[in-house]
XYZ file of C-alpha atoms in Angstrom:
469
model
C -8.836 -27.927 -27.144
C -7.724 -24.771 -25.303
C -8.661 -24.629 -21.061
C -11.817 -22.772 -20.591
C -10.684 -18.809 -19.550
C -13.644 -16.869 -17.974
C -13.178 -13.095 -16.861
C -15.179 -10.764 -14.423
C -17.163 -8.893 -16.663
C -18.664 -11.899 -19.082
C -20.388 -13.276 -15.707
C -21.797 -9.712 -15.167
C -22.403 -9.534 -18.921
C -25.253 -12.074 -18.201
C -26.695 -10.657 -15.099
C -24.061 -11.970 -12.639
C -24.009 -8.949 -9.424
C -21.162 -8.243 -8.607
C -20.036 -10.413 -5.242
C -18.032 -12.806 -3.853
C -19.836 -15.372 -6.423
C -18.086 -14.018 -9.357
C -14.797 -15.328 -8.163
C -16.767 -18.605 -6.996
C -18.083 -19.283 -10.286
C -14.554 -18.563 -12.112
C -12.769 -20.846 -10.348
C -15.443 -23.829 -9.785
C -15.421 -23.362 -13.864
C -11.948 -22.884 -15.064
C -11.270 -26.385 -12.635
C -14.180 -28.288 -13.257
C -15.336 -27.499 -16.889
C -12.267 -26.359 -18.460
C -13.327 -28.482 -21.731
C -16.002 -26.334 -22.179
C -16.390 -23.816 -24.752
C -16.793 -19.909 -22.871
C -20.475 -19.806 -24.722
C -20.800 -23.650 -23.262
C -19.941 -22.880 -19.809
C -21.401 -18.881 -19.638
C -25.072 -21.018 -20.938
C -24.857 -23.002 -17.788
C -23.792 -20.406 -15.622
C -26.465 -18.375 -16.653
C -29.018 -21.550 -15.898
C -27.466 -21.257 -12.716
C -27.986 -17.938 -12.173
C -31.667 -18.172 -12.948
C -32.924 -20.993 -10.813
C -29.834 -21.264 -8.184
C -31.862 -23.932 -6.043
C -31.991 -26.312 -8.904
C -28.746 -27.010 -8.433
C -28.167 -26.614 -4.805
C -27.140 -30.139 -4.322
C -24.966 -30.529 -7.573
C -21.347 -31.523 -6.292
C -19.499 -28.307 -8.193
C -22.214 -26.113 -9.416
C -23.528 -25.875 -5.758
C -20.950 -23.728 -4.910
C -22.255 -21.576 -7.202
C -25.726 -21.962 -6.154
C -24.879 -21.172 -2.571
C -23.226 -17.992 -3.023
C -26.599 -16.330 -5.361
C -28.671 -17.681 -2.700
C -28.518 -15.492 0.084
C -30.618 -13.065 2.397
C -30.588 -9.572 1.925
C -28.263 -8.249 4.256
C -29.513 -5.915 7.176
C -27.698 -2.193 7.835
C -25.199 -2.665 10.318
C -25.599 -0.031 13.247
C -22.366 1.968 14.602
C -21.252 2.461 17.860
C -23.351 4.935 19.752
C -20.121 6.791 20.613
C -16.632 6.493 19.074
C -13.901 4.245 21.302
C -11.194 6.338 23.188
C -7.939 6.818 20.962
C -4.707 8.842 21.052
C -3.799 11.294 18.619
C -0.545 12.258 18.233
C 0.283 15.791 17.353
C -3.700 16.874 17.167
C -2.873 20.290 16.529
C -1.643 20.074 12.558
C -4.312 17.404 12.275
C -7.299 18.275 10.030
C -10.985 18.202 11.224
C -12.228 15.485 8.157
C -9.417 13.271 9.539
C -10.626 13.429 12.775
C -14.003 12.857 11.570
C -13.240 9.675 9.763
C -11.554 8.543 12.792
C -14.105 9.238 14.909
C -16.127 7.040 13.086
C -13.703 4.385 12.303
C -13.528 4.291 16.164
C -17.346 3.217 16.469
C -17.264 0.489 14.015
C -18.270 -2.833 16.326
C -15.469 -4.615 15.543
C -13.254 -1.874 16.587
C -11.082 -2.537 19.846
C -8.858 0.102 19.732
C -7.063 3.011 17.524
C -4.725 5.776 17.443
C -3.811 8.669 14.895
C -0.372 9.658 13.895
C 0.928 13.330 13.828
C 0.865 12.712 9.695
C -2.520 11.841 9.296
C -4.322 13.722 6.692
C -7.942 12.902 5.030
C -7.999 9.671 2.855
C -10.720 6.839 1.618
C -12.352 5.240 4.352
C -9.807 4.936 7.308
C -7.711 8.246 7.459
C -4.117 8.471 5.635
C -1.812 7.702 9.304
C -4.557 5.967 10.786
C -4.242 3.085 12.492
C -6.950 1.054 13.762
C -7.058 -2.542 15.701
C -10.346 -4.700 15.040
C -11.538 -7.992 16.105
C -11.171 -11.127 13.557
C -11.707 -9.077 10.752
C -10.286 -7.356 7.469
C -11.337 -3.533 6.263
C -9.379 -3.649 2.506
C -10.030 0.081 2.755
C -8.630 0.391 5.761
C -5.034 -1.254 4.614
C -5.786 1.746 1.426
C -5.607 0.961 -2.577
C -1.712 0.682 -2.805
C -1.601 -2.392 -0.606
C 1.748 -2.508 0.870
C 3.345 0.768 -0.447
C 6.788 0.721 1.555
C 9.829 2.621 2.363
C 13.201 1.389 1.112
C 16.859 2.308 1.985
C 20.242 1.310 0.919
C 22.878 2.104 2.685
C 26.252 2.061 0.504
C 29.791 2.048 0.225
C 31.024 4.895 -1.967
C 31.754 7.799 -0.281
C 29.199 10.112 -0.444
C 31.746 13.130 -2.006
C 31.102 11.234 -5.379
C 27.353 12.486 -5.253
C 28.229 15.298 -6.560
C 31.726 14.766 -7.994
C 30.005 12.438 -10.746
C 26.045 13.896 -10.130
C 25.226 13.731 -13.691
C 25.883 10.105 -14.074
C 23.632 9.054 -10.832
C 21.117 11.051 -12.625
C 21.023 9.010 -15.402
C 21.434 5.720 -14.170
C 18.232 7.225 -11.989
C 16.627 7.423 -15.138
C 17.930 4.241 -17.058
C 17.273 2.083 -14.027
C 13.211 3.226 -13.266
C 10.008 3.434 -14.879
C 7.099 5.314 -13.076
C 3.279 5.807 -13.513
C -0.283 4.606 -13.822
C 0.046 1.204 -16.120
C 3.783 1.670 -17.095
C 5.469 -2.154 -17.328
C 9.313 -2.333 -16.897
C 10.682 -2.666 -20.253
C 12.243 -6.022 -20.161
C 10.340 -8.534 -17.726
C 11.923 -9.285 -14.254
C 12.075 -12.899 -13.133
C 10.994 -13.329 -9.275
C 9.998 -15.631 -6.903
C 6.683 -13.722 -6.294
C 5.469 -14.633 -9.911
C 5.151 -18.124 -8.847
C 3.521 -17.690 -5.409
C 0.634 -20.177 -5.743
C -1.570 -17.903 -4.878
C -1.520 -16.573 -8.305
C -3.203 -19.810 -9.455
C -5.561 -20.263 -5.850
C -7.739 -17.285 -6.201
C -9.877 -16.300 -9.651
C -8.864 -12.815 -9.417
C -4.949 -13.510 -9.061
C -5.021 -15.819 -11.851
C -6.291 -12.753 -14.634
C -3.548 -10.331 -13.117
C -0.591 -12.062 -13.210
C 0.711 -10.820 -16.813
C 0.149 -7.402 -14.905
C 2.430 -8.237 -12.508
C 4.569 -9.629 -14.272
C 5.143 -6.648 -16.382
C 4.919 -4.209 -14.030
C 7.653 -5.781 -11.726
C 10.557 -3.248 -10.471
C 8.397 -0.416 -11.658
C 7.075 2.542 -9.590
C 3.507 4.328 -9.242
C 2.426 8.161 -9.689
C 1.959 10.374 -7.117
C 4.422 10.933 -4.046
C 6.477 7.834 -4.998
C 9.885 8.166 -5.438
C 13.860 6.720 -6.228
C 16.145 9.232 -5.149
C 19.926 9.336 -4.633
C 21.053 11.449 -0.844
C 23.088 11.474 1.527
C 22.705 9.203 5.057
C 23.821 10.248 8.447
C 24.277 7.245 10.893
C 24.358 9.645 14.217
C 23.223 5.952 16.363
C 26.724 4.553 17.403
C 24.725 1.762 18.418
C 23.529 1.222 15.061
C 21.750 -2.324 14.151
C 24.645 -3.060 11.232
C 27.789 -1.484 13.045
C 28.038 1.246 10.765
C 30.567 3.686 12.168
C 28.782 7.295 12.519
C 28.876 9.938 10.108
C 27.886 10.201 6.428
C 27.614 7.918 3.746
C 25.816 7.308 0.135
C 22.133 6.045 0.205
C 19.682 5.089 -1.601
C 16.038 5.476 -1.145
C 12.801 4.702 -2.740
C 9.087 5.101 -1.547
C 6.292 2.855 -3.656
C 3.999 -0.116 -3.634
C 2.122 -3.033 -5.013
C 1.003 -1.564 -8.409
C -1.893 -2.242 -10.350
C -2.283 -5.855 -8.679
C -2.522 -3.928 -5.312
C -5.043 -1.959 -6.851
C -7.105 -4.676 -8.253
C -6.944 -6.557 -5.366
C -7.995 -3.553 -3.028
C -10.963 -2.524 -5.642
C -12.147 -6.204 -5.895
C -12.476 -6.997 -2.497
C -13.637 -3.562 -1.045
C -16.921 -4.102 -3.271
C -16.934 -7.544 -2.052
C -17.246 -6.660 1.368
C -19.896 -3.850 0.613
C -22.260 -6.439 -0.670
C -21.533 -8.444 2.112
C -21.764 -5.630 5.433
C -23.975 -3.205 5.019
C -22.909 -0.199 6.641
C -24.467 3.479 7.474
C -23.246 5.766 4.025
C -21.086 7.550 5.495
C -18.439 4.550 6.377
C -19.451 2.317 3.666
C -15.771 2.487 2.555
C -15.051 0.321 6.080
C -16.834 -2.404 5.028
C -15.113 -5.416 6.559
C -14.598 -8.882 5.839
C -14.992 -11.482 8.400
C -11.230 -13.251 9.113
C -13.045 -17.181 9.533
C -15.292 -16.388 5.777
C -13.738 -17.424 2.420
C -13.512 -14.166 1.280
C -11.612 -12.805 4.364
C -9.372 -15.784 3.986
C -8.712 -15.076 0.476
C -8.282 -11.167 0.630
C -5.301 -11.671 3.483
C -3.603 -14.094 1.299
C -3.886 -11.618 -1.949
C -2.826 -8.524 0.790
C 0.069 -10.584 1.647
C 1.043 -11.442 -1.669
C 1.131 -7.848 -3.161
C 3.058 -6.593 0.012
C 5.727 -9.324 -0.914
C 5.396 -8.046 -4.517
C 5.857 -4.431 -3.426
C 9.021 -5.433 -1.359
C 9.954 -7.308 -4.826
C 9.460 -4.025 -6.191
C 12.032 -2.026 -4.622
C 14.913 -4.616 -4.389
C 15.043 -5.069 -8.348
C 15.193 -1.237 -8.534
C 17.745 -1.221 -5.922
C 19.633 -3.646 -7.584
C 20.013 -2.300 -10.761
C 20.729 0.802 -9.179
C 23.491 -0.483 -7.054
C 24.973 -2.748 -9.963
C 24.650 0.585 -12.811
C 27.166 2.340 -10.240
C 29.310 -0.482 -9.097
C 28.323 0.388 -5.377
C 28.011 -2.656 -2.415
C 25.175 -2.483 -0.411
C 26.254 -2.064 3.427
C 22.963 -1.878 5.319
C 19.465 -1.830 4.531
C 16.064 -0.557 5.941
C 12.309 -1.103 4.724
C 9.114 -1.226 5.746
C 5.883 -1.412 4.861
C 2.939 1.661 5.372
C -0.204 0.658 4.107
C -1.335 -3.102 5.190
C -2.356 -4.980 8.217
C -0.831 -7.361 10.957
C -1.890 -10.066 13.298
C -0.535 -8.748 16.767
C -1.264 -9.021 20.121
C -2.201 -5.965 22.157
C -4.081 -5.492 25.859
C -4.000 -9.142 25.376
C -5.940 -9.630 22.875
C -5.601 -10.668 19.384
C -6.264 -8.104 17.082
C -6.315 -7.191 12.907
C -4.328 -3.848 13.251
C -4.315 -1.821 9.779
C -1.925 0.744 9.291
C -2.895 3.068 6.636
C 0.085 5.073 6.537
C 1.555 4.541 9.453
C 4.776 2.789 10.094
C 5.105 -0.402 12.280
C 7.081 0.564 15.724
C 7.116 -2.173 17.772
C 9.983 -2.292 20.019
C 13.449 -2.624 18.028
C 11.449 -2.227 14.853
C 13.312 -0.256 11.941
C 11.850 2.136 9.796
C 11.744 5.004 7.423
C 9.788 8.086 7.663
C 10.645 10.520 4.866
C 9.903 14.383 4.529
C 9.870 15.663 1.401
C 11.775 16.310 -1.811
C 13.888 18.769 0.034
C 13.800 17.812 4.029
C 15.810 14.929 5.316
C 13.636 11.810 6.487
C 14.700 10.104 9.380
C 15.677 6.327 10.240
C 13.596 5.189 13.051
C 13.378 2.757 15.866
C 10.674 1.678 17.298
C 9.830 1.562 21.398
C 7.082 -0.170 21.683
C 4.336 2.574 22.641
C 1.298 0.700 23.271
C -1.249 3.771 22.924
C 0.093 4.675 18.989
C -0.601 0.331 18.868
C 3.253 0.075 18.648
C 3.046 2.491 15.241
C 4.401 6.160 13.846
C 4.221 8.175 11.428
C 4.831 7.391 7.505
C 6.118 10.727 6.502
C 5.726 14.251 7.026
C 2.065 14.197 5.850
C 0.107 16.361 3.458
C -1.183 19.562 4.396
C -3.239 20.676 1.338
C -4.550 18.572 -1.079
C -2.996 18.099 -4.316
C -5.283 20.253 -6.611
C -4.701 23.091 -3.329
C -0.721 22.766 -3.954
C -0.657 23.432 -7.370
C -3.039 26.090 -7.440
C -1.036 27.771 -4.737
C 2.275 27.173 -5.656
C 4.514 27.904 -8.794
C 7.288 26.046 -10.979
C 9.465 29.011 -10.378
C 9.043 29.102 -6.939
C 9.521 25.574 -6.805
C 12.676 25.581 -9.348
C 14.268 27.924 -6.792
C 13.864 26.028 -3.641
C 14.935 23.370 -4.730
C 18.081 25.398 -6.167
C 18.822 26.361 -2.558
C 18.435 23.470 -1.301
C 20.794 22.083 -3.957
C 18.432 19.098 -5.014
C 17.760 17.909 -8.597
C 14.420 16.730 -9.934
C 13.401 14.769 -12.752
C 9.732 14.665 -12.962
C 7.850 15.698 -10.102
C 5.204 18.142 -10.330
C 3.381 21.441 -8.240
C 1.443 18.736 -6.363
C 4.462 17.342 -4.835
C 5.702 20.942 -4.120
C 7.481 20.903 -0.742
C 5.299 23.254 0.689
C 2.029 20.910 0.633
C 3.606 18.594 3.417
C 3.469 19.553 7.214
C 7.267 20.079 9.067
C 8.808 17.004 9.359
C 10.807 18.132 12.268
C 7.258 19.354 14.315
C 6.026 15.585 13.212
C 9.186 13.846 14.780
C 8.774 16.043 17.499
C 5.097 15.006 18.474
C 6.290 11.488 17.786
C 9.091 11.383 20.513
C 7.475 8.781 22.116
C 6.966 6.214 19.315
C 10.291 6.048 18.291
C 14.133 6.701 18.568
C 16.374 7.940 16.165
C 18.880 6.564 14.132
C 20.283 8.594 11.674
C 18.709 10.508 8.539
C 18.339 10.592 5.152
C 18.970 14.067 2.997
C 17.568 13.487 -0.429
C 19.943 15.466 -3.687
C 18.764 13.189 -6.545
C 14.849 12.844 -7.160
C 12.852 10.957 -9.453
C 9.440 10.759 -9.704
C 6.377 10.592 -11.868
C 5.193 13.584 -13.887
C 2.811 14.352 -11.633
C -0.577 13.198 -11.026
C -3.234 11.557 -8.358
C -2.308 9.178 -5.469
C -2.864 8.370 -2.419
C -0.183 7.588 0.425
């Protein structure tokens, strides 16, 4: 007889709501009665389900019991005024970022915040927001693409065979990535982040590992990217010894997929049901670090940023091997996720949506756009940014804004002059939607020092579509 396989929506077929107990149920199910038949065990789940206290004291099905019986949850009340924060470069900042900030920064749990020079309006917590709470999670405030990340590759063939041999790095960029909502890589990867237990801990996992699996080494819609440029190391102090001056790289900017996705949907409605919050931040719904459900959403965070990371080195690897390059340095780091740190001395849950981790010595990549040179960072250590910086140049109109402002002619010729090529890309990536990179940096002087840069000439992206940094 097959093992019992129960999915989300038959529990809410037959009345289940949906909340942490959905999960519950799966797992206490799929371990304990895994010789049932699914109309077997969905007939007892539904008993369940109708008189929960019946079976309170039942050894397995109490579980269940104990998550449907619960009080109604009362509205959480906000800060009367939002917590002090620095904002860096407030001037190219938009008034619905600071808004969401603002209230972000009267959440209880909040202890402290800051705003990068990037930040632009997002879901919840602003995109380049970062915000420090006590022994709790906001899955909305880490964003939907849990662990989206920058990657570089630094590499040994001089950088004159860019162009010398420009159509063949085109397309091996083509050959070697896959990009989009749903696209799977087209012969499955093998990793050691398919058999993270995790996958078979948590109910939810479990039902998306064939995603992952599939969509391994692949690359979202949006502003994500794999392009081919040019580095400058201009550091002679450089972490790798790298002598100065220019050299090949290799850069890519994506996340966690549909399993980050998933993971980020499940548990934002989870913590909804379970923190009631005024409508207007309803999206910062947190989950409490010592419950179950916090628990399990940091373990499923961590596991999709170390399946983003997975991500990008297959990609890189291909890459690398398709053009018979050696890899001589690498950066990477993650922009959308949270840390346990330290700061004012105390412990703190500080989420980064789109902001890059700075903490002194700490490497990074903040990109500008498909024709402005991004810039390899080091962090200092600036306590009032909570030891972040930016993630990139930022938006500065919204996507459907861009392309009704810009053109493909416009855009063809820019980047002409600027002598990059683009496969796939569209008007809502157009250059012109992202703030200067260079006034960014600039209001970011104290965050972080500078190592070199990165000038992209190859670009791949998606066709064009909805995302969110």
């Amino acid at each position: 007889m097959s093992k019992l396989k129960l999915r989300g929506k038959d529990l809410r077929a037959i009345g289940y709501p949906e909340s942490p107990v959905i999960s519950v149920a799966i797992g206490v199910m799929e371990k304990h009665y895994k010789h049932h038949s699914q109309d077997a065990a969905l007939a007892l789940l539904s008993q369940v389900l109708q008189d929960p206290a019946a079976f309170a004291a039942d050894e397995h099905l109490g579980k269940i019991a104990e998550k449907l019986i619960v009080e109604e949850p009362t509205e959480i009340p906000l800060l009367e005024e939002a917590l002090p924060y620095r904002i860096f470069g407030e001037e190219f900042i938009d008034d619905s970022a600071l808004r969401q900030m603002n209230y972000a920064m009267r959440l209880p749990v909040t202890a402290a915040g800051a705003l990068m020079p990037d930040a632009h309006h997002g879901y919840g917590l602003p995109i380049g927001g970062v915000l420090g709470v006590r022994n709790a999670v906001i899955p909305y405030a880490v964003g939907v693409d849990i662990g989206c990340r920058m990657c570089l590759s630094i590499l040994d063939i001089p950088v004159a065979d860019l162009e010398k041999n420009a159509s063949q790095y085109k397309r091996e960029l083509i050959a070697q990535t896959a990009f989009g909502a749903g696209t799977p890589w087209r012969k499955r990867e093998d990793d050691p982040v398919l058999e993270n237990p995790a996958f078979e801990e948590i109910g939810l996992l479990k039902h998306l590992h064939d995603k992952a699996a599939a969509q391994l080494s692949t690359s979202g819609s949006g502003n994500h990217f794999v392009e081919w440029g040019e580095v400058t190391i201009t550091d002679p102090a450089n972490e790798w010894g790298l002598e100065p001056g220019t050299y090949l790289g290799l850069l890519s900017h994506s996340g966690s997929r549909g399993l980050g996705a998933q993971i980020a949907g499940h548990y934002t409605k989870v913590a909804r049901e379970v923190c009631q919050l005024p409508r207007e931040v309803q999206h910062l719904a947190w989950l409490d670090m010592d419950s179950d459900n916090g628990r399990e959403y940091w373990m499923a965070m961590n596991l999709a940023g170390d399946y983003a990371s997975a991500n990008h080195h297959h990609i890189h690897r291909r890459l690398i091997k398709a053009m018979g390059a050696t890899l001589l340095a690498r950066v990477e780091n993650h922009h959308n996720f949270a840390w346990k740190e330290n700061h004012g001395g105390e412990d703190l849950i500080v989420h980064r949506k789109g902001a890059t981790p700075a903490g002194k010595g700490a490497l990074g990549v903040i990109p500008g756009s498909m024709t402005e040179p991004g810039f390899i960072v080091r962090g200092r250590g600036f306590e009032a940014s909570l030891d972040s910086a930016s993630h990139g140049a930022g938006r500065q109109m919204s996507r459907s804004k861009a392309t009704q402002t810009f053109t493909m002619h416009e855009m063809s010729r820019l980047l002409r002059d600027k002598g990059v090529t683009l496969v796939g890309g569209g008007l809502d990536e157009a250059p012109g939607a992202y703030k200067d990179i260079r006034a960014v940096m600039a209001a970011q002087k104290p965050l972080v020092d500078v190592v070199g840069s990165f000038l992209p000439k190859i670009v791949r992206m998606a066709d064009g579509g909805p995302g969110e940094d």
